[in-house]
Amino acid sequence: KAKKAKKAKKAKKAKKAKVAPEEYTETINKVNRELRRNVNFTWKAFIAGCLCCCCSCGLTMIPPLLLNTKAKKQIKKVLDWENSRVYNKIGLNWVLRKSLCEQSPMLEYVIVLERIYQEQILWID
């Protein structure tokens, strides 16, 4: 039990100092900027689609759906760029994933920071 506790403490210490706080906040700010840019217009298109939905047999709901896929692509691009710029070099990776909400059957998108295990290429013979 003592060995497991020491390993857990070492793992926690190793995770703490991987990313500079400035890099982390910059990444989060970029994602938030993209969300703000896309959500405002998507919300307006959704309201307009709801108002005209009865007249158009639901066809006015297509633009908000297309705008949502565009927003997801933009966020994935931001995360990919940040991964290649900073995070992949230190063994981390940002991913946008779907997950179930805790108390409802709905899905939500979550940004996850994963650890990449890199194999050692150079070994001393």
Coordinates of N, CA and C in Angstrom, one line a residue:
K1 N 0.8 -1.2 0.0 CA 0.0 0.0 0.0 C 0.9 1.3 0.0
A2 N 2.0 1.2 0.7 CA 2.8 2.4 0.8 C 3.4 2.7 -0.6
K3 N 3.8 1.6 -1.3 CA 4.4 1.8 -2.6 C 3.4 2.5 -3.6
K4 N 2.2 2.0 -3.5 CA 1.1 2.6 -4.4 C 0.9 4.0 -4.1
A5 N 0.9 4.4 -2.8 CA 0.7 5.8 -2.4 C 1.8 6.6 -2.9
K6 N 3.1 6.1 -2.8 CA 4.2 6.9 -3.3 C 4.1 7.1 -4.8
K7 N 3.7 6.1 -5.6 CA 3.5 6.2 -7.0 C 2.5 7.2 -7.4
A8 N 1.4 7.2 -6.6 CA 0.3 8.1 -6.9 C 0.7 9.6 -6.6
K9 N 1.5 9.8 -5.6 CA 2.0 11.1 -5.3 C 3.0 11.6 -6.4
K10 N 3.8 10.6 -6.9 CA 4.8 11.0 -8.0 C 4.0 11.3 -9.2
A11 N 2.9 10.6 -9.5 CA 2.1 10.9 -10.7 C 1.4 12.2 -10.6
K12 N 0.9 12.6 -9.4 CA 0.3 13.9 -9.2 C 1.3 15.0 -9.4
K13 N 2.5 14.8 -8.9 CA 3.6 15.8 -9.0 C 4.0 16.0 -10.5
A14 N 4.1 14.9 -11.2 CA 4.5 15.0 -12.6 C 3.4 15.7 -13.5
K15 N 2.2 15.6 -13.1 CA 1.1 16.3 -13.9 C 1.1 17.8 -13.6
K16 N 1.5 18.2 -12.5 CA 1.3 19.6 -12.1 C 2.1 20.6 -13.0
A17 N 3.3 20.3 -13.3 CA 4.2 21.3 -14.0 C 4.4 21.1 -15.5
K18 N 3.4 20.5 -16.2 CA 3.6 20.2 -17.6 C 3.4 21.4 -18.5
V19 N 2.4 22.3 -18.2 CA 2.0 23.4 -19.0 C 2.1 24.7 -18.2
A20 N 2.7 25.7 -18.9 CA 2.7 27.0 -18.2 C 1.3 27.6 -18.1
P21 N 1.0 28.3 -17.1 CA -0.3 28.8 -16.9 C -0.7 29.8 -18.1
E22 N 0.3 30.5 -18.6 CA 0.0 31.4 -19.7 C -0.4 30.7 -20.9
E23 N 0.2 29.6 -21.2 CA -0.2 28.8 -22.4 C -1.6 28.2 -22.3
Y24 N -1.8 27.7 -21.1 CA -3.2 27.1 -20.8 C -4.3 28.2 -21.0
T25 N -4.1 29.4 -20.4 CA -5.1 30.4 -20.5 C -5.2 30.9 -21.9
E26 N -4.1 31.0 -22.6 CA -4.2 31.4 -24.0 C -5.0 30.4 -24.8
T27 N -4.8 29.1 -24.6 CA -5.6 28.1 -25.3 C -7.1 28.2 -25.0
I28 N -7.4 28.3 -23.7 CA -8.8 28.4 -23.3 C -9.4 29.7 -23.9
N29 N -8.7 30.8 -23.9 CA -9.2 32.1 -24.4 C -9.5 31.9 -25.9
K30 N -8.6 31.2 -26.7 CA -8.8 31.0 -28.1 C -10.1 30.2 -28.3
V31 N -10.3 29.2 -27.6 CA -11.5 28.3 -27.7 C -12.7 29.2 -27.3
N32 N -12.7 29.9 -26.3 CA -13.8 30.8 -25.9 C -14.1 31.8 -26.9
R33 N -13.1 32.4 -27.5 CA -13.3 33.4 -28.6 C -14.0 32.8 -29.8
E34 N -13.7 31.6 -30.2 CA -14.4 30.9 -31.3 C -15.8 30.6 -30.9
L35 N -16.0 30.2 -29.7 CA -17.4 29.9 -29.2 C -18.2 31.2 -29.2
R36 N -17.7 32.2 -28.7 CA -18.4 33.5 -28.7 C -18.8 34.0 -30.1
R37 N -17.8 33.8 -31.0 CA -18.0 34.3 -32.4 C -19.1 33.4 -33.1
N38 N -19.2 32.2 -32.8 CA -20.1 31.3 -33.5 C -21.5 31.2 -32.8
V39 N -21.5 31.2 -31.5 CA -22.7 31.0 -30.7 C -23.7 32.2 -30.9
N40 N -23.2 33.4 -30.9 CA -24.1 34.5 -31.1 C -25.0 34.4 -32.3
F41 N -24.3 34.2 -33.4 CA -25.0 34.1 -34.7 C -25.9 32.8 -34.8
T42 N -25.4 31.7 -34.3 CA -26.2 30.5 -34.3 C -27.5 30.7 -33.5
W43 N -27.4 31.3 -32.4 CA -28.6 31.6 -31.5 C -29.6 32.4 -32.3
K44 N -29.2 33.4 -33.0 CA -30.1 34.3 -33.7 C -30.7 33.5 -34.9
A45 N -29.9 32.6 -35.5 CA -30.5 31.8 -36.6 C -31.5 30.8 -36.1
F46 N -31.2 30.3 -34.9 CA -32.1 29.3 -34.2 C -33.5 30.0 -33.9
I47 N -33.4 31.2 -33.4 CA -34.7 31.9 -33.0 C -35.5 32.2 -34.3
A48 N -34.8 32.6 -35.3 CA -35.5 32.9 -36.6 C -36.1 31.6 -37.2
G49 N -35.3 30.5 -37.1 CA -35.8 29.3 -37.6 C -37.0 28.8 -36.8
C50 N -37.1 29.0 -35.5 CA -38.2 28.6 -34.7 C -39.5 29.4 -35.0
L51 N -39.3 30.7 -35.3 CA -40.4 31.5 -35.7 C -41.0 31.2 -37.0
C52 N -40.2 30.8 -38.0 CA -40.6 30.4 -39.3 C -40.8 28.9 -39.5
C53 N -40.7 28.1 -38.5 CA -40.6 26.7 -38.7 C -42.0 26.1 -39.2
C54 N -43.1 26.7 -38.8 CA -44.4 26.2 -39.2 C -44.6 26.5 -40.7
C55 N -44.2 27.6 -41.2 CA -44.4 28.0 -42.6 C -43.5 27.2 -43.5
S56 N -42.3 26.8 -43.1 CA -41.4 26.1 -44.0 C -41.2 24.6 -43.8
C57 N -42.1 24.0 -43.0 CA -42.1 22.6 -42.7 C -40.7 22.2 -42.1
G58 N -40.1 23.0 -41.3 CA -38.9 22.7 -40.6 C -37.6 22.9 -41.4
L59 N -37.7 23.4 -42.6 CA -36.5 23.7 -43.4 C -35.7 24.8 -42.8
T60 N -36.3 25.7 -42.1 CA -35.5 26.8 -41.5 C -34.6 26.4 -40.4
M61 N -34.7 25.2 -39.9 CA -33.9 24.7 -38.8 C -32.5 24.2 -39.4
I62 N -32.4 24.1 -40.7 CA -31.2 23.6 -41.3 C -30.0 24.5 -41.1
P63 N -30.1 25.9 -41.3 CA -29.0 26.7 -41.1 C -28.4 26.7 -39.7
P64 N -29.1 26.6 -38.6 CA -28.5 26.5 -37.3 C -27.7 25.2 -37.1
L65 N -28.2 24.1 -37.7 CA -27.5 22.8 -37.7 C -26.1 22.9 -38.4
L66 N -26.2 23.6 -39.6 CA -25.0 23.8 -40.3 C -24.0 24.7 -39.6
L67 N -24.5 25.7 -39.0 CA -23.6 26.6 -38.2 C -23.0 25.9 -37.0
N68 N -23.7 24.9 -36.4 CA -23.1 24.2 -35.3 C -22.0 23.3 -35.8
T69 N -22.1 22.6 -36.9 CA -21.1 21.8 -37.4 C -19.9 22.7 -37.8
K70 N -20.1 23.9 -38.3 CA -19.0 24.8 -38.6 C -18.3 25.2 -37.3
A71 N -19.0 25.5 -36.3 CA -18.4 25.8 -35.0 C -17.6 24.7 -34.4
K72 N -18.1 23.5 -34.6 CA -17.3 22.3 -34.1 C -16.0 22.2 -34.9
K73 N -16.1 22.4 -36.2 CA -14.9 22.3 -37.0 C -13.9 23.4 -36.6
Q74 N -14.4 24.6 -36.4 CA -13.5 25.7 -36.0 C -12.8 25.4 -34.7
I75 N -13.5 24.9 -33.7 CA -12.9 24.6 -32.4 C -11.9 23.5 -32.6
K76 N -12.2 22.5 -33.4 CA -11.2 21.4 -33.6 C -10.0 21.9 -34.3
K77 N -10.1 22.9 -35.2 CA -8.9 23.5 -35.8 C -8.1 24.2 -34.8
V78 N -8.7 25.0 -33.9 CA -8.0 25.7 -32.9 C -7.3 24.7 -32.0
L79 N -7.9 23.6 -31.6 CA -7.3 22.6 -30.7 C -6.2 21.9 -31.4
D80 N -6.3 21.6 -32.7 CA -5.3 20.9 -33.5 C -4.0 21.9 -33.6
W81 N -4.3 23.1 -33.9 CA -3.2 24.1 -34.0 C -2.5 24.2 -32.7
E82 N -3.2 24.3 -31.6 CA -2.6 24.4 -30.3 C -1.8 23.2 -29.9
N83 N -2.4 22.0 -30.3 CA -1.7 20.7 -30.0 C -0.3 20.7 -30.8
S84 N -0.3 21.1 -32.0 CA 0.9 21.0 -32.8 C 1.9 22.1 -32.3
R85 N 1.4 23.2 -31.8 CA 2.2 24.3 -31.4 C 2.9 24.1 -30.1
V86 N 2.1 23.5 -29.1 CA 2.6 23.4 -27.7 C 2.5 22.0 -27.1
Y87 N 1.3 21.5 -27.1 CA 1.0 20.4 -26.3 C 1.5 19.1 -26.7
N88 N 1.6 18.8 -28.0 CA 2.1 17.5 -28.5 C 3.6 17.3 -28.2
K89 N 4.3 18.5 -28.1 CA 5.7 18.4 -27.8 C 6.0 18.0 -26.4
I90 N 5.0 18.2 -25.5 CA 5.3 17.8 -24.1 C 4.4 16.6 -23.7
G91 N 3.8 15.9 -24.7 CA 3.1 14.7 -24.4 C 1.7 14.9 -24.0
L92 N 1.0 16.0 -24.4 CA -0.4 16.2 -24.1 C -1.2 16.5 -25.4
N93 N -2.5 16.3 -25.3 CA -3.3 16.4 -26.5 C -4.7 16.9 -26.1
W94 N -5.2 17.9 -26.7 CA -6.6 18.4 -26.5 C -7.5 17.7 -27.5
V95 N -8.7 17.3 -27.0 CA -9.6 16.6 -27.9 C -11.0 17.1 -27.6
L96 N -11.8 17.2 -28.6 CA -13.2 17.6 -28.5 C -14.0 16.3 -28.6
R97 N -14.8 15.9 -27.5 CA -15.5 14.7 -27.5 C -17.0 14.9 -27.1
K98 N -17.8 13.9 -27.5 CA -19.2 13.9 -27.1 C -19.2 13.1 -25.8
S99 N -20.1 13.5 -24.9 CA -20.3 12.7 -23.7 C -21.8 12.9 -23.2
L100 N -22.3 11.9 -22.5 CA -23.6 12.0 -22.0 C -23.7 12.9 -20.8
C101 N -24.8 13.7 -20.7 CA -25.0 14.5 -19.5 C -25.3 13.6 -18.4
E102 N -25.0 14.1 -17.2 CA -25.2 13.3 -16.0 C -26.6 12.9 -15.7
Q103 N -27.6 13.8 -15.8 CA -28.9 13.5 -15.4 C -29.9 13.6 -16.5
S104 N -29.5 13.5 -17.8 CA -30.4 13.5 -18.9 C -29.8 12.7 -20.0
P105 N -30.6 12.3 -21.0 CA -30.1 11.5 -22.1 C -29.5 12.3 -23.2
M106 N -29.3 13.6 -23.0 CA -28.7 14.5 -24.0 C -27.2 14.3 -24.0
L107 N -26.6 14.7 -25.2 CA -25.2 14.7 -25.4 C -24.6 16.1 -25.2
E108 N -23.4 16.2 -24.8 CA -22.7 17.5 -24.7 C -21.3 17.3 -25.2
Y109 N -20.7 18.4 -25.7 CA -19.4 18.4 -26.2 C -18.4 18.8 -25.0
V110 N -17.4 18.1 -24.8 CA -16.4 18.3 -23.7 C -15.0 18.4 -24.3
I111 N -14.2 19.3 -23.9 CA -12.8 19.4 -24.3 C -12.0 18.6 -23.2
V112 N -11.3 17.6 -23.7 CA -10.5 16.8 -22.8 C -9.0 17.0 -23.1
L113 N -8.2 17.0 -22.0 CA -6.8 17.1 -22.2 C -6.2 15.7 -21.8
E114 N -5.7 15.0 -22.9 CA -5.2 13.7 -22.7 C -3.7 13.7 -22.7
R115 N -3.2 12.6 -22.1 CA -1.7 12.4 -22.1 C -1.3 11.4 -23.2
I116 N -0.3 11.8 -24.0 CA 0.2 10.9 -25.0 C 1.4 10.2 -24.5
Y117 N 1.3 8.9 -24.6 CA 2.5 8.1 -24.2 C 3.4 7.9 -25.4
Q118 N 4.6 8.4 -25.3 CA 5.5 8.3 -26.4 C 6.6 7.3 -26.1
E119 N 6.8 6.4 -27.1 CA 7.9 5.4 -26.9 C 9.2 6.0 -27.0
Q120 N 10.2 5.5 -26.3 CA 11.5 5.9 -26.3 C 12.2 5.4 -27.6
I121 N 12.7 6.2 -28.4 CA 13.3 5.8 -29.7 C 14.8 5.5 -29.4
L122 N 15.4 6.2 -28.7 CA 16.8 6.0 -28.4 C 17.1 5.2 -27.2
W123 N 17.6 4.1 -27.3 CA 18.0 3.2 -26.2 C 19.4 2.9 -26.2
I124 N 20.0 2.9 -25.1 CA 21.5 2.5 -25.0 C 21.6 1.0 -25.0
D125 N 22.4 0.6 -26.0 CA 22.6 -0.9 -26.1 C 23.8 -1.4 -25.2

